[in-house]
Structure formats: C-alpha cells, structure tokens
Amino acid sequence: MAIRVQDILDQLIEPIGRLDVTVDTLKSGDPSAEVKGIATTFMATHHVIQKAIDLGVNLLITHEGTFYHHHDQIELLLNDPIYLAKQKLIEESGIAIFRFHDYWHRYRPDGIMTGLIQALDWSSYVTENRPAASLLTVPAMTVKELAEYVKSKLGISFVRAAGDLNAQCTRIGLLAGYRGGGRMAIPLFQNDDVDVILAGEGPEWETPEYVRDALHQGRKRAFIALGHAESEEPGMKYLAEMLTSKYPDLPVHFIPEKQVFQSI
Amino acid sequence: MAIRVQDILDQLIEPIGRLDVTVDTLKSGDPSAEVKGIATTFMATHHVIQKAIDLGVNLLITHEGTFYHHHDQIELLLNDPIYLAKQKLIEESGIAIFRFHDYWHRYRPDGIMTGLIQALDWSSYVTENRPAASLLTVPAMTVKELAEYVKSKLGISFVRAAGDLNAQCTRIGLLAGYRGGGRMAIPLFQNDDVDVILAGEGPEWETPEYVRDALHQGRKRAFIALGHAESEEPGMKYLAEMLTSKYPDLPVHFIPEKQVFQSI
C-alpha cells in the first residue's frame, strides 16, 4: 500500500499530539503524494534541496526554516533573487518540505538531544534528561580536552569557549540549538552544579559573561558554544535512522551540510 | 564647581532628548554625588568594576547590562553567589553605574559605529551612515584578507566568516552589536549591493544561511561575525575620548576586557 506524505507526518506527530501553535507545517508539496524517498536535514539549504531531488527524494524533513527566519516571514524576500531561485527549485520539483522542530524537541527524550548524545558517544553518562537540557557526568578532563573531544566526535573544525580552559570538568549541562541564553543555562550552574555547559548558540552578553564573572570570583565554570547547526544536525541524522527502521521499504537519507562558519 | 553624576548623564542625553522607554538608566550610586573620575566600558564585568574602583572612578558608563540580561531581569539571580558578590562590590563601593546604550546608538552618526569605524581606520571610506548601518567602499581585497585586517585593527584573535573567503570584496555593510540578523543584514545585500557584511552577532540560521544559499547560486556574498563586544567596545573607547575633551579636569578612563570567547 502506498505511503503518503501525510501518513509520515501523522506518524511523526502522533507521540506528541497535534500542537495548536507550531512552526512545524508542510511548507511545500502535496500531502497526498506517494512518498518515493525521504531525507532529513538540519536546514533545507539550496544545496540540500538539490541533493534531495538528485537522490529521488520527494519528502524532505528539515529542522529549521527554509528561508532564514524562525517564523517563515518572507515579506523581506519576495523580490530577492536568492529566495526566488530557491522557491522555483522547490515548486518545479514538487518536493514536499516538512519542518520538524517543535514536535521533535517535545519527544521524551528530546529527539535532537538523543541524536547529539549518541554522536558524542555519551549515552551511558546521562544522569538526567529534562525537557530542554540533559545532565551528564563524564570522565574528568580539562575544558580544552572536552572541546577537542566534542570537535572530533561531531566532525567540526572549531568551537567557541568561555572560561578557564585548563579547569577540570566532569558535570556537563547539554543544551542544543538556541538554548545557550542565560535563562536556560544559568540555572544549570546554580542548581545542578555543572562545571561546563555545551550549547548551540545564545546571546554573547548572557551566559559567557556570567561565566567570565564567575571565573573572576574564583568559581571555575565554563561555556562552550558548539554552533547551532553543529548541535542539532546529529538529531536529524538520528531521525533518519528512526525512519529507516519504521519504513524499511522506503529509501531514507540524511543530508549533512558543511559548517556555515569558519573561524579565521 | 563640582560636577555631579546627574550633570554628566544630562549632557550625554541632551543631544537625543529623554527617551520614555529605555534601558539607559542609573543602575547604582547617587546621582548627586560629585564625580571624581569616569570610566567607560563595553560591559561592567566584575573585573571592570574592580578596576574602575582601583582607578578612583565613581561613575562607570557601560554599554551593556551588568547582570547578563538586556532588560536587567535579575529574578533568576537573587540567590546566585556570583550576582551577590558583584552586587556587594557595587553597593559597598558606592560606584555609580550608568548604562549608555540606546542614547549612544541614537547619536548621528551612531556613537558606537563612529568608534568602530575609527578603530578600523575606515573613516574616509564611509559612503553613507544610516541609523543602524554604515556603508563603506574599501580598497578591493579578499574576504580572508578583510577578516585578517579587521582582526589586526581590533586586536582580536578570531572572527567567524561565512561565504567564499577567496572572493574579492569592496562594498561593505557594517552593523554593530546584535544587528547581524536577517532583518537588518539581508536588505543591505538586496538594495545596497554590498559584497560582505561585518556585524557583531546574530542568529546563525538567518544571515549566514542566506549567504550560503547565495554562494550556492553563484552570488558571491559573505558575512563576518566580529563578536558582539568586539564590534562595540571601540565605540565605548570613543566615548571616553569624547568625555576627555568635554571634561578636561576630570580623569576619564576606558576599561577594555579580554575577548569572552576563544576559538578552539
């Protein structure tokens, strides 16, 4: 029996129940189309969409929005040549693009975090999974060693670190995506006695500056910004693995992207 | 005649007129105290406050908030040992801390941008100063060379760059602080034909991803994130120079901080 785009979406949403307010909608394509192939990705860049089409995929599941805005505000882009060329590719190919952001974060544990923890090979070190954060106790190492470990496991070329790189750390607070701000990160230092927080990104005047003041007062805390995509892409790879098990007869791909930033 | 804290604040606010809604308020200290010395800084970190006190300063002018939040929400911090130790230092010293953010950005040209452009030695290359952005045409160089130039002029150890590092660039859009998001940056590419945008920081899924798609389509655009403090600190140094001219009988200091992040 043919599997339709809407069937896959329904299955993905089912563990959470339909949310009234969500960015997770079908952005393009026909929900009744028969699925020929699925791809997952962190963000449906022009390159990723082209690659999906080349692979014969007609359902692309993306974590972030396609047009550089969390809430799909495209007013700014309506006459933009980059938007228009990307939109043309999407329309002419008929590819279905589904955003899977809010639901995936609401899985228990959070699907994005599960993928990140697996990529870091830290599943056995998790002491607690909370809705937005995971706590881990890893073998003691310096913050510098931790940064090098993470880079190597995630295959990324740089991270940004605040705090004392030579301090020993073992208690880790993990926050994916744009959860590196003070409201999410500081309570982990306060209440959970973490030594270091690993997050995607967050405002620079919040958590990093808190860590700076802590260090000045002799309290060894540290913060590592992995990069937003770098922290969430493994969770979309994990989604592809989950879909492969669920739909053994469908081709399922994970399409990675290069790091958007280089450190110079 | 003695110069009071309030006198300095009134003079700083005067070119703009009092704003009804602003984060620029006196955060601590006595407005009627006689000013013994002034310091300016990007952010009143614990280290900066201590340094100011050691220099005999009793009016510290900071661009960003003291407690890791743009709107001074300190509910999260009321029992936090780092907050409490910093607050104790402020109260016991009696130092006046004035935030000078909104007003300084509203100067024409924006005081923060003026300082940044001076630090980059680019004053003669400015083609237009707008409220939030400046446009410049600099001698042609590659994006990589531009990044190296900026690092050297600002004395910083790394920047993050998206786009083709080998592309030639000459038209620059300059955005300080947290103005690197799509809403501010993308129109400069669209309407002003800039080759590269230099900004403090901004959400990673916005401008950098727009640049990535542009490059994939053969349009050479680039984005360099200088760091928030790195882009705004020169504007607070420039403020110290302005205050030195205005108050020749008062000691005026600029207190720099180290980069909060290292790239690893």
XYZ file of C-alpha atoms in Angstrom:
528
model
C 0.000 0.000 0.000
C 1.289 3.404 -0.948
C 2.617 5.590 1.868
C 1.503 9.203 1.510
C 3.337 12.310 2.738
C 0.544 12.904 5.239
C 0.950 9.359 6.627
C 4.576 10.068 7.564
C 3.671 13.429 9.093
C 0.875 11.833 11.129
C 3.235 9.181 12.453
C 5.853 11.780 13.400
C 3.292 13.923 15.200
C 1.444 11.049 16.868
C 3.630 10.684 20.023
C 3.043 14.363 20.886
C -0.449 15.074 19.607
C -1.215 17.948 17.267
C 0.047 21.320 18.553
C -2.201 24.326 18.026
C 0.696 26.734 17.683
C 3.753 25.403 15.906
C 6.183 26.216 13.114
C 6.005 22.536 12.134
C 3.887 22.593 8.999
C 4.142 21.272 5.468
C 5.877 24.154 3.677
C 5.574 22.845 0.127
C 4.356 19.836 -1.830
C 1.242 17.686 -1.851
C 0.320 15.860 1.377
C -1.448 13.153 -0.641
C 1.597 12.394 -2.832
C 3.036 8.904 -2.584
C 6.408 9.015 -0.856
C 9.245 7.808 -3.092
C 12.052 8.662 -0.739
C 12.666 10.645 2.455
C 15.568 12.831 3.504
C 16.235 14.578 6.806
C 18.478 17.583 7.306
C 19.217 20.357 9.776
C 18.144 23.047 7.320
C 16.798 22.845 3.795
C 19.515 24.882 2.119
C 19.534 25.237 -1.660
C 22.289 22.637 -1.793
C 20.366 20.203 0.429
C 17.161 20.535 -1.595
C 19.043 19.911 -4.852
C 20.794 16.917 -3.332
C 17.458 15.507 -2.099
C 15.940 15.868 -5.574
C 19.003 14.187 -7.104
C 18.529 11.280 -4.684
C 14.915 10.822 -5.816
C 13.552 12.134 -2.518
C 10.122 13.768 -2.551
C 9.753 14.351 1.206
C 12.415 16.480 2.874
C 12.190 16.865 6.637
C 14.020 19.943 7.929
C 14.608 21.112 11.487
C 14.998 24.826 10.773
C 13.041 27.028 8.416
C 13.928 27.181 4.742
C 14.027 30.962 4.412
C 16.317 32.267 7.157
C 13.551 33.068 9.630
C 12.117 31.032 12.504
C 8.548 32.063 11.710
C 8.817 31.981 7.909
C 8.427 35.709 7.486
C 9.236 36.087 3.798
C 7.951 39.639 3.175
C 11.574 40.790 3.022
C 12.375 38.206 0.382
C 9.557 38.466 -2.116
C 11.745 40.148 -4.754
C 15.012 38.595 -3.611
C 16.823 36.644 -6.364
C 18.127 34.064 -3.894
C 14.688 33.414 -2.466
C 13.127 33.309 -5.930
C 15.662 30.804 -7.305
C 15.246 28.552 -4.266
C 11.449 28.819 -4.361
C 11.490 27.972 -8.097
C 13.516 24.827 -7.433
C 11.047 23.791 -4.720
C 7.969 24.459 -6.824
C 9.243 22.933 -10.046
C 10.416 19.782 -8.298
C 7.185 19.452 -6.320
C 9.235 18.292 -3.318
C 7.354 18.221 -0.023
C 9.228 20.068 2.740
C 8.047 19.424 6.281
C 9.500 21.265 9.237
C 10.041 19.044 12.236
C 11.230 21.290 15.008
C 8.743 21.702 17.865
C 7.499 18.115 17.805
C 10.964 16.600 17.698
C 12.078 18.725 20.665
C 8.974 17.536 22.551
C 9.767 13.858 22.180
C 10.882 12.346 25.525
C 13.798 12.353 25.483
C 14.081 15.217 23.001
C 14.936 13.682 19.621
C 17.559 16.313 18.905
C 19.271 15.677 22.254
C 19.170 11.918 21.776
C 20.978 12.274 18.476
C 23.516 14.688 19.927
C 24.259 12.449 22.918
C 24.668 9.436 20.643
C 27.007 11.368 18.347
C 29.061 12.336 21.392
C 29.073 8.672 22.491
C 27.845 9.775 25.918
C 24.602 7.784 26.301
C 25.937 5.931 29.338
C 26.938 9.188 31.069
C 23.481 10.786 31.140
C 22.265 11.338 34.708
C 19.054 13.160 33.809
C 17.107 14.137 30.708
C 14.898 17.182 31.177
C 12.611 18.768 28.582
C 15.247 21.295 27.467
C 18.518 20.100 28.995
C 20.405 16.911 29.689
C 22.804 16.467 32.591
C 25.804 14.189 32.254
C 28.775 13.134 34.342
C 31.693 12.311 32.083
C 35.214 11.132 32.954
C 37.175 14.118 34.296
C 39.096 16.120 31.715
C 40.016 19.748 31.121
C 37.668 22.108 29.323
C 40.199 22.218 26.481
C 40.217 18.427 26.254
C 36.431 18.429 26.321
C 36.341 20.910 23.447
C 38.746 18.779 21.415
C 36.716 15.638 22.147
C 33.491 17.278 21.031
C 35.069 18.647 17.846
C 36.397 15.238 16.977
C 33.122 13.394 17.678
C 30.966 15.933 15.805
C 33.478 16.367 12.997
C 33.578 20.143 13.317
C 36.501 22.481 12.856
C 36.077 24.849 15.809
C 34.010 25.662 18.870
C 33.960 28.857 20.956
C 34.812 28.515 24.626
C 34.477 30.907 27.576
C 36.062 30.229 30.956
C 39.235 28.554 32.154
C 40.306 26.036 29.521
C 42.603 24.295 31.995
C 39.923 23.698 34.630
C 38.903 20.091 35.235
C 35.301 19.300 34.406
C 33.060 16.291 34.828
C 29.496 17.596 35.314
C 28.084 18.739 31.991
C 24.889 20.570 31.109
C 23.905 19.989 27.482
C 21.607 22.393 25.626
C 21.004 22.092 21.889
C 20.193 24.858 19.398
C 19.365 28.366 20.559
C 19.192 27.426 24.216
C 22.540 28.856 25.283
C 20.995 32.027 26.748
C 21.105 32.888 30.437
C 17.559 31.828 31.259
C 18.277 28.239 30.202
C 21.946 27.957 31.086
C 22.473 29.849 34.349
C 20.078 27.668 36.434
C 22.161 24.622 35.489
C 25.165 26.254 37.131
C 23.081 27.395 40.113
C 21.014 24.320 40.879
C 22.822 21.426 39.244
C 26.395 22.337 39.934
C 27.528 21.725 36.371
C 31.135 22.573 35.570
C 30.562 23.356 31.931
C 27.652 23.976 29.605
C 27.698 22.875 25.996
C 25.106 24.665 23.884
C 24.401 25.550 20.280
C 24.312 29.327 20.422
C 22.972 32.151 22.594
C 23.403 35.893 23.130
C 27.038 36.670 23.875
C 26.281 39.082 26.744
C 24.417 36.460 28.756
C 25.953 33.081 29.655
C 29.545 33.771 28.519
C 29.670 36.956 30.613
C 28.210 35.156 33.625
C 30.987 32.586 33.240
C 33.573 35.353 32.994
C 32.385 36.933 36.267
C 32.260 33.524 37.960
C 35.832 32.857 36.949
C 36.949 36.267 38.213
C 35.420 35.329 41.570
C 37.343 32.056 41.610
C 34.445 29.834 40.573
C 35.501 27.566 37.734
C 32.708 27.481 35.258
C 32.873 27.240 31.500
C 30.672 27.552 28.444
C 31.220 26.035 25.025
C 29.216 27.209 22.011
C 29.158 24.333 19.537
C 27.288 26.233 16.848
C 23.543 25.957 16.276
C 23.624 23.518 13.347
C 26.548 21.628 14.855
C 24.478 20.905 17.970
C 21.290 19.914 16.156
C 22.357 18.163 12.974
C 23.073 14.847 14.778
C 19.450 14.845 15.954
C 18.279 14.941 12.344
C 20.650 12.110 11.475
C 19.093 10.144 14.330
C 15.657 10.900 12.865
C 16.763 9.344 9.568
C 17.799 6.197 11.462
C 14.421 6.087 13.197
C 12.588 6.482 9.879
C 14.741 3.774 8.297
C 13.533 1.315 10.945
C 9.954 2.456 10.603
C 9.818 2.396 6.812
C 12.193 -0.376 5.734
C 10.832 -0.327 2.173
C 11.426 3.385 1.618
C 14.820 4.953 0.818
C 15.719 7.238 3.741
C 18.690 9.612 3.607
C 20.301 12.051 5.990
C 21.793 15.050 4.178
C 24.503 16.888 6.115
C 25.785 20.382 5.402
C 29.194 21.939 5.885
C 29.711 24.234 8.895
C 28.289 27.594 7.878
C 31.075 29.483 9.661
C 34.812 29.146 9.512
C 36.930 30.538 12.323
C 39.630 32.852 10.998
C 32.195 73.984 40.578
C 31.607 70.349 41.392
C 30.352 68.142 38.569
C 27.628 65.756 39.733
C 26.808 62.341 38.283
C 23.479 63.700 37.068
C 25.259 66.543 35.217
C 27.213 64.053 33.117
C 24.099 61.980 32.418
C 22.158 65.084 31.390
C 24.910 66.108 28.985
C 25.065 62.628 27.462
C 21.298 62.505 26.978
C 20.924 66.087 25.766
C 21.591 65.548 22.017
C 18.783 62.953 21.876
C 16.262 64.164 24.424
C 14.949 61.945 27.187
C 13.536 58.634 25.937
C 10.373 57.360 27.603
C 11.307 53.722 27.150
C 14.970 52.899 27.514
C 17.345 50.564 29.290
C 19.640 53.569 29.829
C 19.160 54.328 33.498
C 21.386 54.852 36.516
C 21.736 51.314 37.871
C 23.537 52.136 41.116
C 25.023 55.050 43.006
C 23.921 58.550 43.916
C 23.064 60.952 41.062
C 24.012 63.916 43.246
C 27.499 62.583 44.078
C 30.437 64.669 42.905
C 32.254 62.897 40.078
C 35.851 62.048 40.972
C 36.604 60.031 37.870
C 34.774 58.452 34.924
C 35.337 55.169 33.153
C 33.643 53.759 30.070
C 33.454 50.105 29.142
C 31.552 47.693 26.907
C 30.152 45.796 29.876
C 30.548 46.296 33.612
C 32.045 42.912 34.393
C 33.237 42.169 37.927
C 36.801 42.752 36.738
C 35.923 46.080 35.105
C 34.073 47.360 38.183
C 37.018 46.423 40.426
C 39.437 48.095 38.023
C 37.295 51.249 37.958
C 37.232 51.392 41.750
C 41.017 50.885 41.863
C 41.412 53.820 39.463
C 39.363 56.079 41.766
C 36.426 56.149 39.364
C 32.979 56.727 40.852
C 30.997 56.894 37.576
C 31.184 53.864 35.324
C 29.415 54.110 31.971
C 28.586 50.717 30.471
C 27.070 49.857 27.104
C 25.558 46.507 28.052
C 23.723 45.491 31.217
C 25.653 44.444 34.296
C 23.735 41.245 35.007
C 23.703 39.211 31.786
C 20.294 40.396 30.609
C 19.316 43.207 28.246
C 16.367 44.238 30.416
C 18.016 43.737 33.801
C 15.802 40.824 34.775
C 17.531 39.631 37.922
C 14.833 37.359 39.387
C 16.921 34.377 38.330
C 19.936 35.746 40.178
C 18.599 36.807 43.552
C 20.249 33.895 45.378
C 23.129 33.481 42.951
C 26.566 33.743 44.592
C 28.081 35.431 41.533
C 25.364 38.047 41.397
C 25.519 38.601 45.160
C 29.303 39.086 45.212
C 29.147 41.518 42.300
C 26.222 43.416 43.793
C 28.078 43.646 47.133
C 31.102 45.176 45.409
C 28.857 47.728 43.684
C 26.964 48.655 46.847
C 29.959 48.817 49.172
C 31.939 50.956 46.751
C 29.003 53.258 46.068
C 30.062 53.417 42.417
C 27.509 54.909 40.050
C 26.852 52.683 37.033
C 25.043 54.289 34.123
C 24.015 52.315 31.085
C 24.558 54.194 27.849
C 23.155 52.020 25.113
C 20.033 53.387 23.430
C 21.138 57.021 23.525
C 24.607 56.311 22.166
C 23.159 54.298 19.276
C 20.821 57.218 18.529
C 23.613 59.751 18.147
C 24.057 60.754 14.478
C 26.251 59.129 13.438
C 25.753 56.329 15.981
C 28.495 56.710 18.617
C 29.237 53.000 18.610
C 29.646 52.957 14.820
C 31.835 56.054 14.856
C 34.197 54.359 17.292
C 34.208 51.135 15.298
C 34.908 52.911 12.003
C 37.728 54.889 13.612
C 39.242 51.731 15.092
C 39.109 50.138 11.634
C 40.764 53.261 10.189
C 37.970 53.449 7.617
C 36.534 56.934 8.214
C 37.463 58.079 4.706
C 35.756 55.045 3.115
C 32.267 55.673 4.502
C 29.753 56.309 1.720
C 26.663 56.505 3.931
C 25.797 56.419 7.622
C 22.283 55.212 8.362
C 20.665 54.890 11.788
C 21.601 51.218 12.138
C 24.149 50.546 9.398
C 27.078 52.191 7.686
C 28.056 51.548 4.077
C 31.684 51.697 3.026
C 33.723 51.156 -0.123
C 37.179 49.942 0.814
C 40.137 49.038 -1.432
C 39.439 45.648 -3.031
C 40.696 42.625 -1.126
C 39.572 39.064 -0.494
C 37.163 38.229 2.307
C 40.028 36.397 4.013
C 42.252 39.473 3.788
C 39.402 41.595 5.109
C 39.000 39.259 8.090
C 42.719 39.440 8.826
C 42.698 43.228 8.525
C 39.782 43.555 10.932
C 41.355 41.180 13.451
C 44.574 43.137 13.365
C 42.901 46.558 13.711
C 40.571 45.474 16.520
C 43.224 43.389 18.250
C 41.071 40.258 18.355
C 42.118 36.656 17.996
C 39.397 35.300 15.699
C 36.280 36.141 13.720
C 33.700 33.789 12.187
C 33.181 34.027 8.449
C 30.515 32.587 6.126
C 30.840 32.640 2.349
C 33.700 32.390 -0.116
C 36.860 33.561 1.628
C 38.635 33.998 -1.685
C 36.009 36.279 -3.211
C 37.028 39.881 -3.811
C 35.103 42.455 -1.828
C 34.966 46.216 -1.755
C 31.393 47.204 -0.752
C 30.926 46.672 2.968
C 27.854 46.842 5.174
C 28.775 47.442 8.806
C 26.395 46.538 11.640
C 27.483 46.688 15.286
C 26.242 44.577 18.199
C 23.246 42.294 17.844
C 22.313 43.594 14.405
C 23.606 40.664 12.376
C 20.148 39.096 11.963
C 18.412 38.760 8.608
C 16.057 41.698 9.029
C 18.976 44.131 9.319
C 21.547 42.414 7.128
C 19.690 40.943 4.143
C 18.369 44.314 2.837
C 21.958 45.547 2.589
C 22.692 42.729 0.160
C 19.406 43.297 -1.689
C 19.311 47.063 -2.003
C 22.861 48.241 -1.484
C 24.764 45.584 -3.326
C 27.251 45.032 -0.523
C 29.767 42.221 -1.001
C 30.231 41.478 2.661
C 28.561 42.331 5.938
C 30.532 42.781 9.129
C 28.374 42.515 12.237
C 28.679 41.766 15.919
C 26.452 38.729 16.271
C 23.082 37.417 15.088
C 21.113 34.158 14.866
C 23.106 31.583 12.937
C 20.151 30.361 10.844
C 19.491 33.795 9.370
C 22.202 35.808 7.572
C 24.906 33.098 7.392
C 22.454 30.654 5.787
C 21.269 33.306 3.343
C 24.913 33.809 2.375
C 25.377 30.063 1.975
C 22.417 29.810 -0.418
C 23.606 32.882 -2.335
C 27.018 31.324 -2.797
C 25.464 28.047 -3.960
C 23.634 30.062 -6.619
C 26.874 31.668 -7.748
C 26.345 35.008 -5.992
C 29.435 35.931 -4.009
C 28.299 37.278 -0.706
C 29.925 36.953 2.666
C 29.232 37.574 6.331
C 31.742 38.111 9.103
C 30.694 37.914 12.764
C 33.165 40.013 14.728
C 31.697 39.178 18.119
C 29.279 41.447 19.971
C 31.768 43.052 22.364
C 34.445 43.148 19.688
C 32.176 45.260 17.479
C 31.009 47.646 20.208
C 33.949 48.123 22.553
C 35.671 50.651 20.233
C 32.541 52.811 20.473
C 32.930 52.960 24.249
C 36.599 53.858 23.850
C 35.499 56.675 21.562
C 33.055 57.807 24.261
C 35.957 58.076 26.708
C 37.789 60.303 24.206
C 34.711 62.491 23.838
C 34.337 62.801 27.612
C 38.032 63.633 27.973
C 37.548 66.646 25.693
C 34.361 67.669 27.442
C 35.682 67.335 30.993
C 39.400 68.142 30.787
C 39.663 68.447 34.593
C 38.222 65.004 35.302
C 40.170 61.738 34.980
C 38.490 59.687 32.221
C 39.420 56.074 31.539
C 38.387 53.453 29.035
C 38.486 49.941 30.524
C 38.767 47.156 27.954
C 38.029 43.480 28.538
C 39.527 40.364 27.036
C 37.530 38.549 24.341
C 34.967 36.463 26.192
C 35.335 33.562 23.748
C 38.355 31.740 22.472
C 38.139 29.728 19.271
C 39.334 26.168 19.782
